PDB file of C-alpha atoms in Angstrom:
ATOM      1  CA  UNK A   1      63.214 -66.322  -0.948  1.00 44.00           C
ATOM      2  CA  UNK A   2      61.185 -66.144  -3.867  1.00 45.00           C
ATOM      3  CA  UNK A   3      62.281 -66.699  -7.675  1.00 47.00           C
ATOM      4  CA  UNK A   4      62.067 -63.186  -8.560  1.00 47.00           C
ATOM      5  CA  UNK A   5      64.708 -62.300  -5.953  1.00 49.00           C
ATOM      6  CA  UNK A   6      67.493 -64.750  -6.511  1.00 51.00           C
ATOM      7  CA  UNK A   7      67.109 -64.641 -10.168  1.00 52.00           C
ATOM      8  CA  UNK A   8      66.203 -60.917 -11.336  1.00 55.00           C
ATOM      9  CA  UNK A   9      69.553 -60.526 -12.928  1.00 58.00           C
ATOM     10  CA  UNK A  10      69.560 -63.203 -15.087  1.00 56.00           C
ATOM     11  CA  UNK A  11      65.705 -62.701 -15.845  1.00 62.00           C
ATOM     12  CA  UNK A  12      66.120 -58.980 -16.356  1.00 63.00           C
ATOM     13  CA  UNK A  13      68.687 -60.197 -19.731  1.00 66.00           C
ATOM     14  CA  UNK A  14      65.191 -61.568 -21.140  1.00 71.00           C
ATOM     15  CA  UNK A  15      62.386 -59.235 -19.857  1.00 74.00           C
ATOM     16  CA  UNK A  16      63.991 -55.850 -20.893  1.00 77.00           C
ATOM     17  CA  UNK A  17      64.480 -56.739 -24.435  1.00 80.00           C
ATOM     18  CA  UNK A  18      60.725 -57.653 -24.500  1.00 81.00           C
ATOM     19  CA  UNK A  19      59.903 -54.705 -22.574  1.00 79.00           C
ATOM     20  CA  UNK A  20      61.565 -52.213 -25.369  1.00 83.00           C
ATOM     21  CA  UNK A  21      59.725 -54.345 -28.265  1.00 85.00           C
ATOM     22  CA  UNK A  22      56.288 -53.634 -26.122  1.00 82.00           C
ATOM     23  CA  UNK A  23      56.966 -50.300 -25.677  1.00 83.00           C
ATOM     24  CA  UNK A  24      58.070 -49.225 -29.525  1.00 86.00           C
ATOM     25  CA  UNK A  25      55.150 -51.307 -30.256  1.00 85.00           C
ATOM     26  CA  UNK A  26      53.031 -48.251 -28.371  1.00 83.00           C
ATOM     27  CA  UNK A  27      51.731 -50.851 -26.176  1.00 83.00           C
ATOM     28  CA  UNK A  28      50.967 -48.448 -22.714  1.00 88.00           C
ATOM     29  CA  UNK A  29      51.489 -49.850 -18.965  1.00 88.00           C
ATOM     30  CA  UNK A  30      47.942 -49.628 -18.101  1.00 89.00           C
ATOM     31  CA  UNK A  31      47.064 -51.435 -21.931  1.00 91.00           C
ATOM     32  CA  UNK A  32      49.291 -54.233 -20.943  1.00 89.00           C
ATOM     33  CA  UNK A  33      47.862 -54.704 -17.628  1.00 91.00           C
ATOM     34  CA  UNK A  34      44.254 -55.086 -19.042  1.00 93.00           C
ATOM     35  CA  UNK A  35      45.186 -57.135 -21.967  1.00 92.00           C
ATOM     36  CA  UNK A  36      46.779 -60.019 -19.289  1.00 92.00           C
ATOM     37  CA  UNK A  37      43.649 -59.419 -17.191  1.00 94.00           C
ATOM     38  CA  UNK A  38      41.442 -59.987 -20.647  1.00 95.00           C
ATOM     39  CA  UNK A  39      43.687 -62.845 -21.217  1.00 95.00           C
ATOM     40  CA  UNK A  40      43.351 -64.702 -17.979  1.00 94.00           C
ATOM     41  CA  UNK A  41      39.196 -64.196 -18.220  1.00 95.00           C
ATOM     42  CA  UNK A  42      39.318 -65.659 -21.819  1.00 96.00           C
ATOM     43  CA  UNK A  43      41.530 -68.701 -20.783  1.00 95.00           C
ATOM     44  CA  UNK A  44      39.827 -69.521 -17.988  1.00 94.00           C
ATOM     45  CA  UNK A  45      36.582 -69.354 -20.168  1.00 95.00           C
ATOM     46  CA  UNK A  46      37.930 -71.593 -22.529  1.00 95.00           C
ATOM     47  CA  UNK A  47      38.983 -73.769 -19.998  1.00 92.00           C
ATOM     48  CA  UNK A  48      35.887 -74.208 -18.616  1.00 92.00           C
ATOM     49  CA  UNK A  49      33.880 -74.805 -21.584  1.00 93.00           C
ATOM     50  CA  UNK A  50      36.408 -78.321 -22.017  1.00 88.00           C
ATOM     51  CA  UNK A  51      39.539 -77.025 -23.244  1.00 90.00           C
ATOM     52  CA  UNK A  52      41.604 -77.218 -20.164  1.00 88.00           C
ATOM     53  CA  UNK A  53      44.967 -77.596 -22.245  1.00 89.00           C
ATOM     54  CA  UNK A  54      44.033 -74.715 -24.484  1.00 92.00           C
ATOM     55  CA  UNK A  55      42.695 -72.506 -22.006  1.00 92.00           C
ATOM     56  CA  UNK A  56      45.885 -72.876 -19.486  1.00 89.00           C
ATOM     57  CA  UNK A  57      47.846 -71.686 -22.285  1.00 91.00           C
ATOM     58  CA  UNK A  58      46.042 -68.469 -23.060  1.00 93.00           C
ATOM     59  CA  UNK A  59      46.315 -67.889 -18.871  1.00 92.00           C
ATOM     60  CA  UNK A  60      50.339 -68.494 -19.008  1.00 90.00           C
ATOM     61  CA  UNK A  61      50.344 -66.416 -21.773  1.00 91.00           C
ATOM     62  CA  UNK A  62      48.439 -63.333 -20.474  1.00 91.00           C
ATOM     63  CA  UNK A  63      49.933 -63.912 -17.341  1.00 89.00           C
ATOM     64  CA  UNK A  64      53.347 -63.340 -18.776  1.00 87.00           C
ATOM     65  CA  UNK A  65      52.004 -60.520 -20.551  1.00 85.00           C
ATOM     66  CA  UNK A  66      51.106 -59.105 -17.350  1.00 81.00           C
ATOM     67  CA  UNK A  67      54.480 -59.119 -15.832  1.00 80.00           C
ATOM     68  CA  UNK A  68      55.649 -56.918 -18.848  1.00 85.00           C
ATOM     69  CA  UNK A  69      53.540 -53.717 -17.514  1.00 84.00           C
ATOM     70  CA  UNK A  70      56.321 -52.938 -14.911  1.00 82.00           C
ATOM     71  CA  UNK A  71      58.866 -52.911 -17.286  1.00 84.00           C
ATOM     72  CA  UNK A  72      57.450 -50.920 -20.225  1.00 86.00           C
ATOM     73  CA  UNK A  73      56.412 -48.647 -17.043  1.00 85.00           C
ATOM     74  CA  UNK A  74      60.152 -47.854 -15.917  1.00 85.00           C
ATOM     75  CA  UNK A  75      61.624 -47.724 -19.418  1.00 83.00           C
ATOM     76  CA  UNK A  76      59.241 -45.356 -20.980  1.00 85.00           C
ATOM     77  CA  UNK A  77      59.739 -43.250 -17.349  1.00 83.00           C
ATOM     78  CA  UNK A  78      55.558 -43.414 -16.680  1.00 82.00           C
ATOM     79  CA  UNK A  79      55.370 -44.960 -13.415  1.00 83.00           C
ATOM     80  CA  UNK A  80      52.527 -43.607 -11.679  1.00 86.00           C
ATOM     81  CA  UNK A  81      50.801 -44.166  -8.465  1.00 85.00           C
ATOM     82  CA  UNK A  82      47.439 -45.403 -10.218  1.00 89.00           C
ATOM     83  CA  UNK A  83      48.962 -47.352 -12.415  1.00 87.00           C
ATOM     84  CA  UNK A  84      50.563 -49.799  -9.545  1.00 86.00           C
ATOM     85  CA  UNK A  85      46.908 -49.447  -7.695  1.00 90.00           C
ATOM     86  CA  UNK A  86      45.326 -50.879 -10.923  1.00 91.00           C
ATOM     87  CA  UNK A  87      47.943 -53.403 -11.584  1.00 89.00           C
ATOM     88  CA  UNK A  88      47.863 -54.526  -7.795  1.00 89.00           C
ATOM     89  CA  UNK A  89      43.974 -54.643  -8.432  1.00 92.00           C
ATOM     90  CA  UNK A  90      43.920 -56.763 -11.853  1.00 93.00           C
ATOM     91  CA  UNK A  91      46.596 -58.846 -10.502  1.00 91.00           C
ATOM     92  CA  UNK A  92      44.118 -59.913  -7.396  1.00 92.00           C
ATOM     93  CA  UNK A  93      40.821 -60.200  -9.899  1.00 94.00           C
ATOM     94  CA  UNK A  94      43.273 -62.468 -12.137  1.00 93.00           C
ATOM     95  CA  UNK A  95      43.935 -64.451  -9.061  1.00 93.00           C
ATOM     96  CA  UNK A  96      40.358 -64.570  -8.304  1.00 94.00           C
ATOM     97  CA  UNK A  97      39.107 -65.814 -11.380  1.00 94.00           C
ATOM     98  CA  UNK A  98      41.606 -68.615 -11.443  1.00 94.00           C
ATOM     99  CA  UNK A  99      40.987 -70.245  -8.017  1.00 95.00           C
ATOM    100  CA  UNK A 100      37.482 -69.706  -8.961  1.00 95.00           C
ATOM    101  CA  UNK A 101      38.134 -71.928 -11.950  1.00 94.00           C
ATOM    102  CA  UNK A 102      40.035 -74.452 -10.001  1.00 95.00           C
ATOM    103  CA  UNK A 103      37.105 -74.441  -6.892  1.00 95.00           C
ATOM    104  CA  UNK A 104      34.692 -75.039  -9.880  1.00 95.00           C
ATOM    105  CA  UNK A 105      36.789 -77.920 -11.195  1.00 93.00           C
ATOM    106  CA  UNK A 106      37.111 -79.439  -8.006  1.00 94.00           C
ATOM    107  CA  UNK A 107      33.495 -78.991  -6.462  1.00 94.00           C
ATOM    108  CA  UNK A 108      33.072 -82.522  -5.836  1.00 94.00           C
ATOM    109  CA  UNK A 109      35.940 -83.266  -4.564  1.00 95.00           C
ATOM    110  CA  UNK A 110      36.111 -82.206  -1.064  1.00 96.00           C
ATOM    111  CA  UNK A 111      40.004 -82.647  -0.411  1.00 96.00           C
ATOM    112  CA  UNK A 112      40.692 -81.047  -3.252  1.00 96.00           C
ATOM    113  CA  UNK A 113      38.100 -78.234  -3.164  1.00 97.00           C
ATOM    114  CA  UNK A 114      39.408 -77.633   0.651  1.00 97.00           C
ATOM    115  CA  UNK A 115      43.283 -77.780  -0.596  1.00 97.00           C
ATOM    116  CA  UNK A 116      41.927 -74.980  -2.837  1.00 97.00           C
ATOM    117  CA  UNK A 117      40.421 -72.254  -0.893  1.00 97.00           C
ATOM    118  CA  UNK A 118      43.122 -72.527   1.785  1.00 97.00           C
ATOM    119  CA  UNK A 119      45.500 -72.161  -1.303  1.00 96.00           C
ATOM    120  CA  UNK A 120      43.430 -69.210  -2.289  1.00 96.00           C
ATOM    121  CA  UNK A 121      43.707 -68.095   1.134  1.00 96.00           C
ATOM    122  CA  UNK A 122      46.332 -67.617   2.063  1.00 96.00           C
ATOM    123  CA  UNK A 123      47.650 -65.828  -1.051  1.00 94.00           C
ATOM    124  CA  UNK A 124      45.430 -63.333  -0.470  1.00 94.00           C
ATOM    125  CA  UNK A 125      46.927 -62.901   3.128  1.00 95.00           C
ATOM    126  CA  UNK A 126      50.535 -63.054   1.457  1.00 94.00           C
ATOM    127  CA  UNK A 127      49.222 -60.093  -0.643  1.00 92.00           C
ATOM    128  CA  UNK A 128      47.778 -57.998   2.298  1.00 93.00           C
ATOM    129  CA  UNK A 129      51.221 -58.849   4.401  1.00 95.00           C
ATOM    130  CA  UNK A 130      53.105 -57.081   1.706  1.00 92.00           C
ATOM    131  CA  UNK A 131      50.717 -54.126   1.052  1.00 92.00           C
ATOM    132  CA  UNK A 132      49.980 -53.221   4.784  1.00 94.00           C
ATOM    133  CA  UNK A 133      53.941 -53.603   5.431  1.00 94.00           C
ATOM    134  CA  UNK A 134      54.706 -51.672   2.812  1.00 92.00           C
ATOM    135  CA  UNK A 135      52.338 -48.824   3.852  1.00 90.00           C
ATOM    136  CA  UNK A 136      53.842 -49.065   6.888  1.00 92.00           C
ATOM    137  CA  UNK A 137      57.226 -48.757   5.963  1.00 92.00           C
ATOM    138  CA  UNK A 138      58.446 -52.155   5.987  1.00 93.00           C
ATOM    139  CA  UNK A 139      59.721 -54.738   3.542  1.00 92.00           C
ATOM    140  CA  UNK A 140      57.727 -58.151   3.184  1.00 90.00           C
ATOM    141  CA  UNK A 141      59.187 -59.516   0.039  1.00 89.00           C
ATOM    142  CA  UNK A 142      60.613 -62.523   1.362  1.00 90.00           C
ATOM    143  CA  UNK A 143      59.152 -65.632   1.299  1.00 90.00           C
ATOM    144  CA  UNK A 144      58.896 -69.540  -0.315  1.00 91.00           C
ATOM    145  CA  UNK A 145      55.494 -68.322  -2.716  1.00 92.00           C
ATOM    146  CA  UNK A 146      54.912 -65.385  -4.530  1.00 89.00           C
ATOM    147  CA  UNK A 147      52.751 -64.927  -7.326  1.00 87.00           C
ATOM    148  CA  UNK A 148      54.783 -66.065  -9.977  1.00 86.00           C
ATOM    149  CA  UNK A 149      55.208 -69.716  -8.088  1.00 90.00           C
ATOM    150  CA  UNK A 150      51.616 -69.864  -7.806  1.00 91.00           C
ATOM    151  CA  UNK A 151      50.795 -69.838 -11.391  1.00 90.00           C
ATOM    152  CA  UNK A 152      53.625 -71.679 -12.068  1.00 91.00           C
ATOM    153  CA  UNK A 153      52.288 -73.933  -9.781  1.00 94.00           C
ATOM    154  CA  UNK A 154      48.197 -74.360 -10.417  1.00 93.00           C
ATOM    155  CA  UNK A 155      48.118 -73.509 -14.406  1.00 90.00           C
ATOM    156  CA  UNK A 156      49.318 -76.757 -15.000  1.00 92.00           C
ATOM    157  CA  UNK A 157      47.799 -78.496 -11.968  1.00 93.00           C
ATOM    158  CA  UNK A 158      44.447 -77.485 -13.354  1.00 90.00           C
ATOM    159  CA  UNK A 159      44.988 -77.699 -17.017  1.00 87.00           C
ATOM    160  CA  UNK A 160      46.441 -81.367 -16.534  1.00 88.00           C
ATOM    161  CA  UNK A 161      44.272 -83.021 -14.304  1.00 87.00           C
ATOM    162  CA  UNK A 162      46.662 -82.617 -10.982  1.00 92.00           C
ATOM    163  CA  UNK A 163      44.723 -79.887  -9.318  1.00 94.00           C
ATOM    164  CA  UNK A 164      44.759 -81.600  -5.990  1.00 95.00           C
ATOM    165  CA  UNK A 165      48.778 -82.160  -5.601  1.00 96.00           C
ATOM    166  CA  UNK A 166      49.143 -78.170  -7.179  1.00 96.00           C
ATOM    167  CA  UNK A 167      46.577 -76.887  -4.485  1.00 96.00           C
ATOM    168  CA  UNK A 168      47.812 -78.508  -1.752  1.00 97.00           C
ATOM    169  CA  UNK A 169      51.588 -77.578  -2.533  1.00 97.00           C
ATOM    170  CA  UNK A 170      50.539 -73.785  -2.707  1.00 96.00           C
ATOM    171  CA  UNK A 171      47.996 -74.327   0.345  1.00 96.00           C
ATOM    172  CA  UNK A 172      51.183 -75.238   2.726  1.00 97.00           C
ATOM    173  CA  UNK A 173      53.719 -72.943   0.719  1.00 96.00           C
ATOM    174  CA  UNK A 174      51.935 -70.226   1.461  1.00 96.00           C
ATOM    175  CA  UNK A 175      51.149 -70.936   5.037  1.00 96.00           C
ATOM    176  CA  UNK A 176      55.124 -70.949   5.215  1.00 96.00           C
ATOM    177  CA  UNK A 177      55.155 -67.851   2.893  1.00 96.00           C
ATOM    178  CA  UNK A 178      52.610 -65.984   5.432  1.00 96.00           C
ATOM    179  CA  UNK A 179      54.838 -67.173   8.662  1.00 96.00           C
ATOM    180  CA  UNK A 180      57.881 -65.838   6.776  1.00 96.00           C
ATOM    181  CA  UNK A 181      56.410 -62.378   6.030  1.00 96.00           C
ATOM    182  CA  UNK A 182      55.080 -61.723   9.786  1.00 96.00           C
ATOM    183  CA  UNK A 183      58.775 -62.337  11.150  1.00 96.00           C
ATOM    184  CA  UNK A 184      60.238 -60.556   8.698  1.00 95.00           C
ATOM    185  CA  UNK A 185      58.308 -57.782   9.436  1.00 96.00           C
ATOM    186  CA  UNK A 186      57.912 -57.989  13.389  1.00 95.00           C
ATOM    187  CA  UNK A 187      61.720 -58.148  13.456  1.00 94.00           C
ATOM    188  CA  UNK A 188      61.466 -54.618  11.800  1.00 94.00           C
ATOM    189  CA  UNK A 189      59.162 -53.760  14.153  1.00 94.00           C
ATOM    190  CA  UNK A 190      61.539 -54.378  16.713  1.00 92.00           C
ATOM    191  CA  UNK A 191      64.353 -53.139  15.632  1.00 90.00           C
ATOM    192  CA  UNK A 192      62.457 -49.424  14.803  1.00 89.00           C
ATOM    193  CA  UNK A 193      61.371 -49.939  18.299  1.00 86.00           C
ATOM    194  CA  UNK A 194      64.854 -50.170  19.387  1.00 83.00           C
ATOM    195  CA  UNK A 195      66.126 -47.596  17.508  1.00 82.00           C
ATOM    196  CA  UNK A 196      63.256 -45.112  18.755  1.00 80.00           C
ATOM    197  CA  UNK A 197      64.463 -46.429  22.429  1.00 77.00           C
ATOM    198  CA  UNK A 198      67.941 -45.821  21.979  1.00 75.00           C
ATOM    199  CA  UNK A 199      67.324 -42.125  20.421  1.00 68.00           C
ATOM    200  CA  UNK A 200      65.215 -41.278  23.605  1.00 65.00           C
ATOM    201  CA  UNK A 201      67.760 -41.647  25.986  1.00 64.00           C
TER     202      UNK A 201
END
């Protein structure tokens, strides 16, 4: 099970207060969610041009920026159907743009470069589990990596010169991430199937 889930309690203590500074601060859902996108482009810009210390920073930093738009969302009662799409959306262009950074880093290094894209991979399958199962009806939140391990994981792989160990850890995480979605959500499968048995006879 992922961080989020075991620990939402404790981390709610920490991310509400922020969340009711952000909002009295006028800062809007949709403004957060572009300013950690912004923030991610710029770091990995930075990183690029030689900073790799520096730029990681600004990344961790927008990134937990980011995770704020939620929040502000449900405490100033503006949830909206867009603003998840577009938040889903800049979350996977954030994504992008960092295993770009990291494929770019580690161009000559084959091992490395392959760790990489199967690491990039397969969190873009552990994204599409959730959001087909979800349109679906079913719950995929379970599993080892989610996207807060993975840029727990690679912003300091890449910004401190251990991009091959970070890539390879997310590349089988989320292999075990992906097998731990599809059961969970084939055993709903078959259990609605049951259920739609049992109420036909």
């Amino acid at each position: 099970m992922a961080v989020n889930a075991y620990f939402r309690t404790s981390t709610d203590k920490v991310v509400l207060p922020i969340g009711r500074g952000l909002a009295r601060a006028g800062l809007t859902p949709n403004g957060i969610t572009t300013l950690g996108l912004l923030g991610v482009i710029l770091g990995i810009t930075i990183l690029l041009l030689g900073r790799p210390v520096l730029g990681g920073w600004i990344v961790a930093f927008a990134t937990i920026l980011d995770a704020f738009d939620g929040t502000v969302a449900r405490l100033t009662d503006s949830q909206t159907e867009m603003g998840a799409f577009y938040d889903s959306v800049a979350d996977r262009v954030a994504d992008a743009t960092i295993f770009a950074a990291c494929a770019w880093v580690a161009r000559d290094q084959p091992l490395v470069f392959t760790g990489v894209m199967i690491a990039f991979a397969t969190a873009l399958i552990t994204s599409y589990i959730r959001a087909k199962a979800e349109s679906l009806g079913f719950d995929a939140t379970v599993g080892l990596i989610e996207r807060p391990e993975r840029v727990a994981i690679i912003l300091p792989a890449l910004g401190y010169g251990f991009l091959g160990w970070g890539a390879w850890l997310l590349a089988v995480g989320g292999a075990i991430t992906i097998a731990q979605r599809l059961h969970a959500v084939m055993s709903q499968a078959r259990e609605r199937a049951d259920e739609r048995t049992s109420d036909e006879r």
